[in-house]
Amino acid sequence: MELIDKTIHELHRMLIGGEVTSVALTRAFLQRIAETDNRINAFITVCEEQALKDSEAADRLIAEGKADLLTGIPVALKDIFLTAGVRTTCASKILDTFIAPYDGTAVARLKERGAVIVGKLNMDEFAMGSSNENSAFGPVKNPWDTSTVPGGSSGGSAASVAARQAVATLGTDTGGSIRQPASHCGVVGLKPTYGRVSRYGVIAYASSLDQVGPISRDVEDCAILLQAIAGYDPADSTSVDTPVPDYRAGIKDGVKGLKIGLPKEYFIEGLDPEVKAAMEAAIETYRGLGAEFVDVSLPHTDYAVASYYLIATAEASSNLARYDGVRFGVRVDQGRGLIDMFEQTRAAGFGDEVKRRIMLGTYALSSGYYDAYYLKAQKVRTLIRQDFLEAFQAVDVLLTPVAPTPAFGLGEKVSDPLQMYLSDIFTIPVNLAGTCAMSLPCGFSSAGLPIGLQLIGKPFAEQTLLRVGYAFEQATEWHRKKADL
Ligand code: GLN
């Protein structure tokens, strides 16, 4: 097995055992990026010089016996995370030249542990999308089949792990943006509970839904990364001040006697038959491991996509008001006054999907419509959260597909936003409920595209998700399959 195929926990052992240096490792990944990214387009910025410098520093820490699990490990970040001195574009023309003056908290926490940041990853502009086709830097291609999408919005984060351009990455998930691309690219992705990870220094899309999380090659790596980034941060008032458990402790405890719920609303007609078959096989695997299955219902599922697209767009319209050509990034000024400058800047700086969302959100918040749309959507959101809490009275976790189909073709859904929105039908309710969920590789379609399994946990029960995911991984080989590039 090559260096670039290995996991964080494997590479950590090699680093502290003196079998490899962080410099050599970092060079291997930089070379891999150089060789493959013209086909994948996962990176917006590669930080070659800084990464090599950081890897030298990591090697010194390792030599002094001060290595953390992440010390010297090459990772990459969705280009939504602020990084001091390195540009942060959010895949938008409007931030094309923006360099943040500080690191986001999650980034700072990775750096404190000695992780080496090799670059910033492509994504849908402002994290709005499910296919990574809404990027001002061109679409990302799925490493399993470059004529298909990697999913979105953290498409670069998932594709780069599948293409072995980084050991692991960080993404964000507002309505599925970690789990859906992880599923389409055959890697592991975890969306923590709202409040578990600080969003300070993460460009805001929909603040009541956004959450930061890891994308990795296996469940153990996911636990390692979550450990590094989780926890209270006084700089993010929505981060929750509860202790962070040891996410690797108990990961091997198995699923014997565990109750897994199957929400009937997630196993519907329209579910791709190959996805359905992969779910059935996964259920059998878990049965064999001693888990018990219980049928449950999440009765308000049908309303999730509609309420999400009111809440997310409303919050986006407010969050994106700050890009006015005055304080951040690009300015288009034809000397016709301030209002004209705002208009020209925003017209030139935002892509079509971002404009569509700002208009939808502004409409939903406008006086006279607020009660009918935004307020109503918030009420539905409460019902959706209650559905989950009720289901969790009877079961420990829920098992569902991540997406109704495997990765679709590039260009296939761009002209039909509603079809695109519907592809998030199984991931969006989790964000509305504010709880945690994880995507795991669980099979392949006949066309050779990965299929993902979603495990949904109780609020702050990331530990259970990791344990249940780990058990599946030990019993299957899906996560070991490699995209042929
Ligand atoms: N695809 C969904 C959207 O476009 C979710 C995106 C996300 O999670 N950032 O809003």
CSV table of C-alpha atoms and ligand atoms in Angstrom, one decimal:
chain,number,residue,atom,x,y,z
A,1,MET,CA,0.0,0.0,0.0
A,2,GLU,CA,1.3,3.4,-0.9
A,3,LEU,CA,1.7,6.2,1.6
A,4,ILE,CA,-1.1,8.2,0.1
A,5,ASP,CA,-3.6,5.4,0.7
A,6,LYS,CA,-3.1,5.3,4.4
A,7,THR,CA,-5.2,6.6,7.3
A,8,ILE,CA,-4.3,9.1,10.0
A,9,HIS,CA,-3.9,6.3,12.6
A,10,GLU,CA,-1.6,4.3,10.3
A,11,LEU,CA,0.5,7.2,9.3
A,12,HIS,CA,0.8,8.4,12.9
A,13,ARG,CA,2.4,5.1,13.9
A,14,MET,CA,4.8,5.3,10.9
A,15,LEU,CA,5.7,8.9,11.8
A,16,ILE,CA,6.5,8.2,15.5
A,17,GLY,CA,8.2,4.9,14.5
A,18,GLY,CA,10.5,6.8,12.2
A,19,GLU,CA,9.4,4.9,9.1
A,20,VAL,CA,8.5,8.1,7.3
A,21,THR,CA,8.9,11.9,7.9
A,22,SER,CA,6.2,14.5,7.6
A,23,VAL,CA,8.2,16.2,5.0
A,24,ALA,CA,8.3,13.0,2.8
A,25,LEU,CA,4.6,12.5,3.4
A,26,THR,CA,3.7,16.1,2.6
A,27,ARG,CA,5.8,15.9,-0.6
A,28,ALA,CA,4.0,12.7,-1.6
A,29,PHE,CA,0.6,14.4,-1.3
A,30,LEU,CA,1.7,17.6,-3.0
A,31,GLN,CA,2.9,15.4,-5.9
A,32,ARG,CA,-0.3,13.5,-6.0
A,33,ILE,CA,-2.2,16.8,-6.2
A,34,ALA,CA,0.0,18.0,-9.0
A,35,GLU,CA,-0.6,14.7,-10.9
A,36,THR,CA,-4.3,14.4,-10.5
A,37,ASP,CA,-5.9,17.7,-9.9
A,38,ASN,CA,-6.2,18.7,-13.5
A,39,ARG,CA,-8.7,15.8,-13.7
A,40,ILE,CA,-10.5,16.4,-10.4
A,41,ASN,CA,-10.3,20.1,-9.7
A,42,ALA,CA,-10.7,19.6,-6.0
A,43,PHE,CA,-8.2,22.4,-5.0
A,44,ILE,CA,-8.7,26.1,-5.3
A,45,THR,CA,-5.4,26.9,-3.6
A,46,VAL,CA,-2.5,24.6,-2.9
A,47,CYS,CA,-0.2,25.8,-0.1
A,48,GLU,CA,3.0,24.1,-1.1
A,49,GLU,CA,5.6,26.3,0.5
A,50,GLN,CA,3.8,26.7,3.8
A,51,ALA,CA,2.9,23.0,4.0
A,52,LEU,CA,6.5,22.0,3.5
A,53,LYS,CA,7.6,24.5,6.2
A,54,ASP,CA,4.9,23.2,8.6
A,55,SER,CA,5.9,19.6,7.9
A,56,GLU,CA,9.5,20.4,8.9
A,57,ALA,CA,8.2,21.9,12.2
A,58,ALA,CA,6.1,18.8,12.6
A,59,ASP,CA,9.1,16.5,12.2
A,60,ARG,CA,10.9,18.5,14.9
A,61,LEU,CA,8.0,18.0,17.3
A,62,ILE,CA,8.0,14.3,16.5
A,63,ALA,CA,11.7,14.0,17.1
A,64,GLU,CA,11.2,15.7,20.5
A,65,GLY,CA,8.5,13.1,21.3
A,66,LYS,CA,5.8,15.7,21.4
A,67,ALA,CA,3.6,14.3,18.6
A,68,ASP,CA,-0.1,14.4,18.7
A,69,LEU,CA,-2.1,12.0,16.5
A,70,LEU,CA,-2.4,14.7,13.9
A,71,THR,CA,1.2,16.0,14.0
A,72,GLY,CA,2.7,15.9,10.6
A,73,ILE,CA,-0.5,14.6,8.9
A,74,PRO,CA,-1.4,16.4,5.6
A,75,VAL,CA,-5.0,17.6,5.6
A,76,ALA,CA,-7.0,20.1,3.5
A,77,LEU,CA,-9.8,22.5,4.2
A,78,LYS,CA,-13.0,23.5,2.4
A,79,ASP,CA,-12.4,27.0,1.1
A,80,ILE,CA,-15.1,28.3,3.5
A,81,PHE,CA,-12.7,28.2,6.5
A,82,LEU,CA,-10.8,31.4,7.2
A,83,THR,CA,-7.0,30.9,7.1
A,84,ALA,CA,-4.7,33.6,8.1
A,85,GLY,CA,-2.5,34.7,5.2
A,86,VAL,CA,-4.0,32.2,2.7
A,87,ARG,CA,-6.9,33.4,0.5
A,88,THR,CA,-10.4,32.2,1.3
A,89,THR,CA,-12.8,32.4,-1.6
A,90,CYS,CA,-15.9,30.4,-0.6
A,91,ALA,CA,-15.7,29.5,-4.4
A,92,SER,CA,-17.1,32.9,-5.2
A,93,LYS,CA,-15.9,35.6,-7.5
A,94,ILE,CA,-16.9,38.1,-4.8
A,95,LEU,CA,-14.2,36.8,-2.5
A,96,ASP,CA,-11.6,36.0,-5.2
A,97,THR,CA,-8.9,38.1,-3.6
A,98,PHE,CA,-10.0,37.9,0.0
A,99,ILE,CA,-7.3,37.0,2.6
A,100,ALA,CA,-8.6,36.6,6.1
A,101,PRO,CA,-6.7,38.2,9.0
A,102,TYR,CA,-7.1,35.2,11.3
A,103,ASP,CA,-7.7,31.4,11.4
A,104,GLY,CA,-11.1,29.9,12.2
A,105,THR,CA,-11.2,28.0,15.4
A,106,ALA,CA,-11.4,24.5,13.8
A,107,VAL,CA,-8.4,25.5,11.7
A,108,ALA,CA,-6.5,26.8,14.7
A,109,ARG,CA,-7.2,23.6,16.6
A,110,LEU,CA,-5.8,21.5,13.8
A,111,LYS,CA,-2.7,23.7,13.5
A,112,GLU,CA,-2.2,23.5,17.3
A,113,ARG,CA,-1.9,19.7,17.0
A,114,GLY,CA,0.6,20.0,14.2
A,115,ALA,CA,-1.5,19.0,11.2
A,116,VAL,CA,-0.1,20.2,7.9
A,117,ILE,CA,-2.6,22.1,5.7
A,118,VAL,CA,-1.9,21.4,2.1
A,119,GLY,CA,-4.6,23.5,0.6
A,120,LYS,CA,-8.1,24.9,0.3
A,121,LEU,CA,-10.8,22.9,-1.4
A,122,ASN,CA,-13.3,23.6,-4.1
A,123,MET,CA,-17.0,23.7,-3.2
A,124,ASP,CA,-20.3,25.1,-4.3
A,125,GLU,CA,-20.3,28.9,-4.1
A,126,PHE,CA,-21.2,29.9,-0.5
A,127,ALA,CA,-21.9,26.2,0.2
A,128,MET,CA,-25.1,26.4,-1.9
A,129,GLY,CA,-25.5,23.3,-4.0
A,130,SER,CA,-25.4,19.5,-4.1
A,131,SER,CA,-23.1,18.8,-7.0
A,132,ASN,CA,-20.2,21.2,-6.8
A,133,GLU,CA,-21.3,22.7,-10.2
A,134,ASN,CA,-22.0,26.1,-8.6
A,135,SER,CA,-18.3,27.0,-8.1
A,136,ALA,CA,-16.7,30.1,-9.7
A,137,PHE,CA,-13.7,27.9,-10.0
A,138,GLY,CA,-15.3,25.2,-12.2
A,139,PRO,CA,-16.9,21.9,-11.2
A,140,VAL,CA,-15.2,19.2,-9.1
A,141,LYS,CA,-15.2,15.8,-10.8
A,142,ASN,CA,-16.0,12.5,-9.0
A,143,PRO,CA,-12.8,10.4,-8.8
A,144,TRP,CA,-14.8,7.2,-9.4
A,145,ASP,CA,-16.1,8.5,-12.7
A,146,THR,CA,-15.1,11.9,-13.8
A,147,SER,CA,-18.2,12.3,-15.9
A,148,THR,CA,-20.2,12.4,-12.7
A,149,VAL,CA,-20.5,14.9,-9.8
A,150,PRO,CA,-18.8,14.4,-6.5
A,151,GLY,CA,-21.8,15.8,-4.6
A,152,GLY,CA,-21.8,19.1,-2.8
A,153,SER,CA,-21.3,21.5,-1.4
A,154,SER,CA,-18.1,20.0,0.2
A,155,GLY,CA,-17.4,18.2,-3.1
A,156,GLY,CA,-13.7,19.1,-3.1
A,157,SER,CA,-13.4,17.9,0.5
A,158,ALA,CA,-14.8,14.5,-0.4
A,159,ALA,CA,-13.2,14.1,-3.8
A,160,SER,CA,-9.7,14.9,-2.5
A,161,VAL,CA,-9.9,12.2,0.1
A,162,ALA,CA,-11.2,9.7,-2.5
A,163,ALA,CA,-8.4,10.8,-4.9
A,164,ARG,CA,-5.8,10.4,-2.1
A,165,GLN,CA,-4.8,14.1,-2.4
A,166,ALA,CA,-5.1,14.5,1.4
A,167,VAL,CA,-5.4,12.1,4.3
A,168,ALA,CA,-8.5,13.8,5.5
A,169,THR,CA,-10.4,17.1,5.2
A,170,LEU,CA,-12.8,19.4,6.9
A,171,GLY,CA,-16.2,20.3,5.4
A,172,THR,CA,-19.3,22.0,6.5
A,173,ASP,CA,-22.9,20.7,6.4
A,174,THR,CA,-26.0,22.9,6.3
A,175,GLY,CA,-28.3,20.5,4.6
A,176,GLY,CA,-26.1,17.5,3.8
A,177,SER,CA,-22.9,19.0,2.4
A,178,ILE,CA,-20.6,16.7,4.3
A,179,ARG,CA,-22.6,13.5,4.1
A,180,GLN,CA,-23.9,13.6,0.5
A,181,PRO,CA,-20.5,14.2,-1.1
A,182,ALA,CA,-18.9,11.6,1.3
A,183,SER,CA,-21.5,9.2,0.1
A,184,HIS,CA,-21.0,9.9,-3.6
A,185,CYS,CA,-17.2,9.7,-3.3
A,186,GLY,CA,-17.1,6.5,-1.1
A,187,VAL,CA,-15.5,8.1,2.0
A,188,VAL,CA,-16.7,8.7,5.6
A,189,GLY,CA,-18.2,12.0,6.6
A,190,LEU,CA,-19.7,13.2,9.9
A,191,LYS,CA,-22.0,16.1,10.7
A,192,PRO,CA,-21.7,16.8,14.4
A,193,THR,CA,-24.6,18.0,16.5
A,194,TYR,CA,-25.3,21.7,16.1
A,195,GLY,CA,-23.2,23.4,18.7
A,196,ARG,CA,-20.5,20.6,19.0
A,197,VAL,CA,-17.9,22.4,16.8
A,198,SER,CA,-17.2,26.1,16.7
A,199,ARG,CA,-18.1,27.9,13.6
A,200,TYR,CA,-16.0,30.9,14.4
A,201,GLY,CA,-14.1,31.8,11.3
A,202,VAL,CA,-16.3,29.8,9.0
A,203,ILE,CA,-18.1,31.8,6.3
A,204,ALA,CA,-21.8,31.7,7.2
A,205,TYR,CA,-24.5,30.3,4.9
A,206,ALA,CA,-27.5,29.5,7.1
A,207,SER,CA,-26.4,30.1,10.7
A,208,SER,CA,-29.1,28.0,12.5
A,209,LEU,CA,-28.1,25.0,10.4
A,210,ASP,CA,-24.3,25.2,9.5
A,211,GLN,CA,-22.0,22.8,11.2
A,212,VAL,CA,-18.3,21.9,10.7
A,213,GLY,CA,-17.2,18.2,10.4
A,214,PRO,CA,-14.6,15.8,9.2
A,215,ILE,CA,-14.3,13.8,6.0
A,216,SER,CA,-11.9,10.8,6.1
A,217,ARG,CA,-10.9,7.4,4.8
A,218,ASP,CA,-12.3,5.5,7.8
A,219,VAL,CA,-14.3,5.9,11.0
A,220,GLU,CA,-11.3,6.0,13.3
A,221,ASP,CA,-9.9,8.9,11.4
A,222,CYS,CA,-13.2,10.6,11.7
A,223,ALA,CA,-13.1,10.2,15.5
A,224,ILE,CA,-9.5,11.6,15.6
A,225,LEU,CA,-10.5,14.7,13.6
A,226,LEU,CA,-13.7,15.3,15.6
A,227,GLN,CA,-11.7,15.0,18.8
A,228,ALA,CA,-9.4,17.8,17.6
A,229,ILE,CA,-12.1,20.3,16.5
A,230,ALA,CA,-15.0,19.6,19.0
A,231,GLY,CA,-15.6,21.7,22.1
A,232,TYR,CA,-16.8,25.0,23.5
A,233,ASP,CA,-15.5,28.2,22.0
A,234,PRO,CA,-16.4,31.5,23.6
A,235,ALA,CA,-16.0,33.1,20.1
A,236,ASP,CA,-19.0,31.2,18.8
A,237,SER,CA,-22.1,31.8,21.0
A,238,THR,CA,-23.8,28.7,19.5
A,239,SER,CA,-21.1,26.4,20.6
A,240,VAL,CA,-22.2,24.3,23.5
A,241,ASP,CA,-20.3,24.1,26.8
A,242,THR,CA,-20.6,20.3,27.4
A,243,PRO,CA,-17.5,18.1,27.9
A,244,VAL,CA,-16.1,16.4,24.8
A,245,PRO,CA,-15.9,12.7,25.3
A,246,ASP,CA,-13.0,10.5,24.2
A,247,TYR,CA,-14.4,9.6,20.7
A,248,ARG,CA,-12.1,6.6,20.2
A,249,ALA,CA,-12.8,5.1,23.6
A,250,GLY,CA,-15.6,2.5,23.2
A,251,ILE,CA,-15.4,2.6,19.4
A,252,LYS,CA,-14.7,-1.1,19.3
A,253,ASP,CA,-17.6,-2.1,21.7
A,254,GLY,CA,-19.8,-3.4,18.9
A,255,VAL,CA,-23.5,-3.2,18.3
A,256,LYS,CA,-24.9,-6.3,20.1
A,257,GLY,CA,-28.3,-5.5,21.5
A,258,LEU,CA,-28.3,-2.0,20.0
A,259,LYS,CA,-31.6,-0.8,18.6
A,260,ILE,CA,-31.5,0.6,15.1
A,261,GLY,CA,-34.6,2.4,13.7
A,262,LEU,CA,-35.7,2.3,10.1
A,263,PRO,CA,-37.8,5.3,9.4
A,264,LYS,CA,-40.5,4.2,6.9
A,265,GLU,CA,-40.5,7.7,5.2
A,266,TYR,CA,-36.9,7.1,4.0
A,267,PHE,CA,-37.6,3.8,2.2
A,268,ILE,CA,-39.9,5.0,-0.4
A,269,GLU,CA,-40.7,4.6,-4.0
A,270,GLY,CA,-38.2,6.6,-6.1
A,271,LEU,CA,-35.3,5.2,-4.1
A,272,ASP,CA,-32.9,3.9,-6.6
A,273,PRO,CA,-33.1,0.0,-6.6
A,274,GLU,CA,-29.3,-0.3,-6.2
A,275,VAL,CA,-29.3,2.1,-3.2
A,276,LYS,CA,-32.2,0.1,-1.7
A,277,ALA,CA,-30.4,-3.2,-2.2
A,278,ALA,CA,-27.3,-1.7,-0.5
A,279,MET,CA,-29.4,-0.7,2.5
A,280,GLU,CA,-30.9,-4.1,2.8
A,281,ALA,CA,-27.4,-5.7,2.7
A,282,ALA,CA,-26.2,-3.3,5.4
A,283,ILE,CA,-29.2,-4.1,7.5
A,284,GLU,CA,-28.3,-7.8,7.2
A,285,THR,CA,-24.7,-7.1,8.2
A,286,TYR,CA,-25.9,-5.3,11.3
A,287,ARG,CA,-28.3,-8.1,12.1
A,288,GLY,CA,-25.4,-10.5,11.9
A,289,LEU,CA,-23.5,-8.3,14.4
A,290,GLY,CA,-26.3,-8.6,16.9
A,291,ALA,CA,-28.2,-5.3,16.3
A,292,GLU,CA,-32.0,-5.3,16.5
A,293,PHE,CA,-34.1,-3.4,14.0
A,294,VAL,CA,-37.2,-1.4,14.8
A,295,ASP,CA,-39.6,0.3,12.3
A,296,VAL,CA,-40.1,3.9,13.2
A,297,SER,CA,-41.8,6.9,11.6
A,298,LEU,CA,-40.7,10.5,11.1
A,299,PRO,CA,-44.1,11.7,10.0
A,300,HIS,CA,-43.1,15.3,9.0
A,301,THR,CA,-40.3,14.2,6.6
A,302,ASP,CA,-42.3,15.4,3.6
A,303,TYR,CA,-42.1,19.0,4.7
A,304,ALA,CA,-38.4,19.1,5.4
A,305,VAL,CA,-37.1,20.2,2.0
A,306,ALA,CA,-39.7,23.0,1.7
A,307,SER,CA,-39.0,24.3,5.1
A,308,TYR,CA,-35.3,24.0,4.7
A,309,TYR,CA,-35.4,26.1,1.5
A,310,LEU,CA,-37.3,28.8,3.3
A,311,ILE,CA,-35.1,28.9,6.4
A,312,ALA,CA,-31.7,28.4,4.7
A,313,THR,CA,-32.4,31.0,2.0
A,314,ALA,CA,-33.8,33.5,4.6
A,315,GLU,CA,-30.7,33.2,6.7
A,316,ALA,CA,-28.5,33.3,3.6
A,317,SER,CA,-30.1,36.5,2.4
A,318,SER,CA,-29.2,38.1,5.6
A,319,ASN,CA,-25.7,36.6,6.0
A,320,LEU,CA,-24.7,37.6,2.4
A,321,ALA,CA,-25.8,41.2,2.8
A,322,ARG,CA,-22.3,41.9,4.1
A,323,TYR,CA,-20.7,41.4,0.6
A,324,ASP,CA,-21.3,44.9,-0.6
A,325,GLY,CA,-18.0,45.8,-2.1
A,326,VAL,CA,-17.1,47.9,0.9
A,327,ARG,CA,-15.5,45.6,3.4
A,328,PHE,CA,-14.6,42.3,1.7
A,329,GLY,CA,-13.1,41.2,-1.6
A,330,VAL,CA,-14.2,42.4,-4.9
A,331,ARG,CA,-15.6,45.9,-5.7
A,332,VAL,CA,-17.1,47.1,-9.0
A,333,ASP,CA,-17.3,50.8,-8.9
A,334,GLN,CA,-18.2,52.9,-12.0
A,335,GLY,CA,-18.3,56.2,-10.1
A,336,ARG,CA,-22.1,56.4,-10.1
A,337,GLY,CA,-22.6,56.4,-6.4
A,338,LEU,CA,-22.8,54.0,-3.5
A,339,ILE,CA,-26.1,52.2,-4.4
A,340,ASP,CA,-24.8,51.6,-7.9
A,341,MET,CA,-21.5,50.3,-6.5
A,342,PHE,CA,-23.4,47.8,-4.3
A,343,GLU,CA,-25.5,46.6,-7.2
A,344,GLN,CA,-22.7,46.3,-9.7
A,345,THR,CA,-20.5,44.5,-7.1
A,346,ARG,CA,-23.2,42.0,-6.2
A,347,ALA,CA,-24.3,41.5,-9.8
A,348,ALA,CA,-20.8,40.7,-10.9
A,349,GLY,CA,-19.6,38.9,-7.8
A,350,PHE,CA,-22.4,36.3,-7.1
A,351,GLY,CA,-23.2,33.3,-9.3
A,352,ASP,CA,-26.8,32.4,-10.4
A,353,GLU,CA,-27.6,30.0,-7.6
A,354,VAL,CA,-26.5,32.4,-4.9
A,355,LYS,CA,-28.6,35.2,-6.5
A,356,ARG,CA,-31.6,32.8,-6.7
A,357,ARG,CA,-31.2,32.0,-2.9
A,358,ILE,CA,-30.9,35.6,-1.9
A,359,MET,CA,-34.0,36.5,-3.8
A,360,LEU,CA,-36.0,33.6,-2.3
A,361,GLY,CA,-34.8,34.4,1.2
A,362,THR,CA,-35.5,38.1,0.9
A,363,TYR,CA,-39.0,37.3,-0.4
A,364,ALA,CA,-39.6,34.9,2.5
A,365,LEU,CA,-38.6,37.5,5.0
A,366,SER,CA,-40.5,40.4,3.5
A,367,SER,CA,-43.3,42.0,5.5
A,368,GLY,CA,-46.6,40.4,4.7
A,369,TYR,CA,-45.0,37.1,3.8
A,370,TYR,CA,-42.9,36.5,6.9
A,371,ASP,CA,-45.7,34.8,8.8
A,372,ALA,CA,-46.8,32.7,5.9
A,373,TYR,CA,-43.3,31.5,5.0
A,374,TYR,CA,-40.4,31.9,7.5
A,375,LEU,CA,-42.5,31.6,10.7
A,376,LYS,CA,-44.4,28.7,9.3
A,377,ALA,CA,-41.2,26.9,8.3
A,378,GLN,CA,-39.8,27.4,11.8
A,379,LYS,CA,-42.9,25.8,13.2
A,380,VAL,CA,-42.5,22.8,10.9
A,381,ARG,CA,-38.9,22.6,11.9
A,382,THR,CA,-40.0,22.1,15.5
A,383,LEU,CA,-42.3,19.3,14.5
A,384,ILE,CA,-39.4,17.7,12.6
A,385,ARG,CA,-37.2,17.9,15.6
A,386,GLN,CA,-39.9,16.4,17.7
A,387,ASP,CA,-40.3,13.5,15.3
A,388,PHE,CA,-36.6,12.6,15.8
A,389,LEU,CA,-36.7,13.0,19.6
A,390,GLU,CA,-39.7,10.7,19.7
A,391,ALA,CA,-38.1,8.1,17.5
A,392,PHE,CA,-35.0,8.2,19.7
A,393,GLN,CA,-37.2,7.1,22.7
A,394,ALA,CA,-37.4,3.7,21.1
A,395,VAL,CA,-34.0,3.3,19.3
A,396,ASP,CA,-30.4,4.2,19.7
A,397,VAL,CA,-29.7,5.3,16.1
A,398,LEU,CA,-31.5,5.5,12.8
A,399,LEU,CA,-30.3,3.9,9.6
A,400,THR,CA,-31.2,5.5,6.2
A,401,PRO,CA,-29.8,6.1,2.8
A,402,VAL,CA,-27.7,9.3,2.4
A,403,ALA,CA,-29.1,10.1,-1.0
A,404,PRO,CA,-31.8,8.6,-3.2
A,405,THR,CA,-29.4,7.8,-6.0
A,406,PRO,CA,-25.6,7.4,-6.5
A,407,ALA,CA,-23.7,10.3,-8.1
A,408,PHE,CA,-25.5,11.8,-11.1
A,409,GLY,CA,-23.9,13.0,-14.3
A,410,LEU,CA,-22.3,16.4,-14.6
A,411,GLY,CA,-24.8,18.8,-16.1
A,412,GLU,CA,-27.7,16.5,-15.5
A,413,LYS,CA,-29.5,18.6,-12.9
A,414,VAL,CA,-28.1,22.1,-13.4
A,415,SER,CA,-31.1,23.4,-15.3
A,416,ASP,CA,-33.6,22.0,-12.8
A,417,PRO,CA,-33.0,23.5,-9.3
A,418,LEU,CA,-36.0,21.7,-7.8
A,419,GLN,CA,-34.6,18.2,-8.8
A,420,MET,CA,-31.3,19.3,-7.4
A,421,TYR,CA,-32.9,20.4,-4.1
A,422,LEU,CA,-34.7,17.0,-3.8
A,423,SER,CA,-31.5,15.1,-3.9
A,424,ASP,CA,-31.0,16.2,-0.2
A,425,ILE,CA,-34.2,14.8,1.0
A,426,PHE,CA,-32.6,12.4,3.5
A,427,THR,CA,-30.0,14.7,4.9
A,428,ILE,CA,-31.8,18.0,5.3
A,429,PRO,CA,-34.1,16.8,8.2
A,430,VAL,CA,-31.1,16.1,10.4
A,431,ASN,CA,-29.9,19.7,10.1
A,432,LEU,CA,-33.4,21.0,10.8
A,433,ALA,CA,-33.4,18.8,13.9
A,434,GLY,CA,-29.9,19.9,14.9
A,435,THR,CA,-28.7,16.4,15.6
A,436,CYS,CA,-25.7,14.4,14.4
A,437,ALA,CA,-25.3,12.0,11.5
A,438,MET,CA,-22.7,10.1,9.6
A,439,SER,CA,-22.2,8.8,6.1
A,440,LEU,CA,-20.4,5.5,5.5
A,441,PRO,CA,-19.5,3.6,2.3
A,442,CYS,CA,-21.8,0.6,2.0
A,443,GLY,CA,-21.6,-0.6,-1.6
A,444,PHE,CA,-21.4,0.3,-5.3
A,445,SER,CA,-23.8,0.6,-8.1
A,446,SER,CA,-23.5,-1.6,-11.2
A,447,ALA,CA,-21.8,1.5,-12.9
A,448,GLY,CA,-19.1,1.4,-10.2
A,449,LEU,CA,-20.3,4.4,-8.2
A,450,PRO,CA,-20.2,4.4,-4.4
A,451,ILE,CA,-23.3,4.2,-2.3
A,452,GLY,CA,-23.5,5.6,1.3
A,453,LEU,CA,-25.3,4.6,4.4
A,454,GLN,CA,-26.5,7.3,6.9
A,455,LEU,CA,-26.5,6.7,10.6
A,456,ILE,CA,-28.4,9.4,12.6
A,457,GLY,CA,-27.7,9.8,16.3
A,458,LYS,CA,-29.3,11.5,19.3
A,459,PRO,CA,-28.1,15.0,20.0
A,460,PHE,CA,-24.4,14.9,21.1
A,461,ALA,CA,-24.3,11.1,20.6
A,462,GLU,CA,-21.4,11.2,18.1
A,463,GLN,CA,-19.7,8.5,20.1
A,464,THR,CA,-22.6,6.1,19.4
A,465,LEU,CA,-22.4,6.9,15.6
A,466,LEU,CA,-18.7,6.2,15.6
A,467,ARG,CA,-19.1,2.9,17.4
A,468,VAL,CA,-21.9,1.8,15.1
A,469,GLY,CA,-20.0,2.9,12.0
A,470,TYR,CA,-16.8,1.2,13.2
A,471,ALA,CA,-18.6,-2.1,13.7
A,472,PHE,CA,-19.9,-1.9,10.1
A,473,GLU,CA,-16.4,-1.1,8.7
A,474,GLN,CA,-14.9,-4.0,10.5
A,475,ALA,CA,-17.4,-6.3,9.0
A,476,THR,CA,-17.1,-5.0,5.4
A,477,GLU,CA,-14.5,-4.0,2.9
A,478,TRP,CA,-16.2,-1.0,1.2
A,479,HIS,CA,-14.0,1.7,2.8
A,480,ARG,CA,-10.9,-0.1,1.5
A,481,LYS,CA,-11.9,0.2,-2.2
A,482,LYS,CA,-9.9,2.8,-4.1
A,483,ALA,CA,-10.9,5.0,-7.0
A,484,ASP,CA,-8.8,4.2,-10.0
A,485,LEU,CA,-7.3,7.5,-11.2
B,1,GLN,N1,-27.5,21.1,-0.9
B,1,GLN,C1,-28.0,21.8,0.1
B,1,GLN,C2,-28.1,23.3,-0.3
B,1,GLN,O1,-27.8,23.6,-1.4
B,1,GLN,C3,-27.1,21.7,1.3
B,1,GLN,C4,-25.9,22.5,1.2
B,1,GLN,C5,-25.0,22.5,2.5
B,1,GLN,O2,-25.2,21.6,3.3
B,1,GLN,N2,-24.2,23.5,2.6
B,1,GLN,O3,-28.4,24.2,0.5
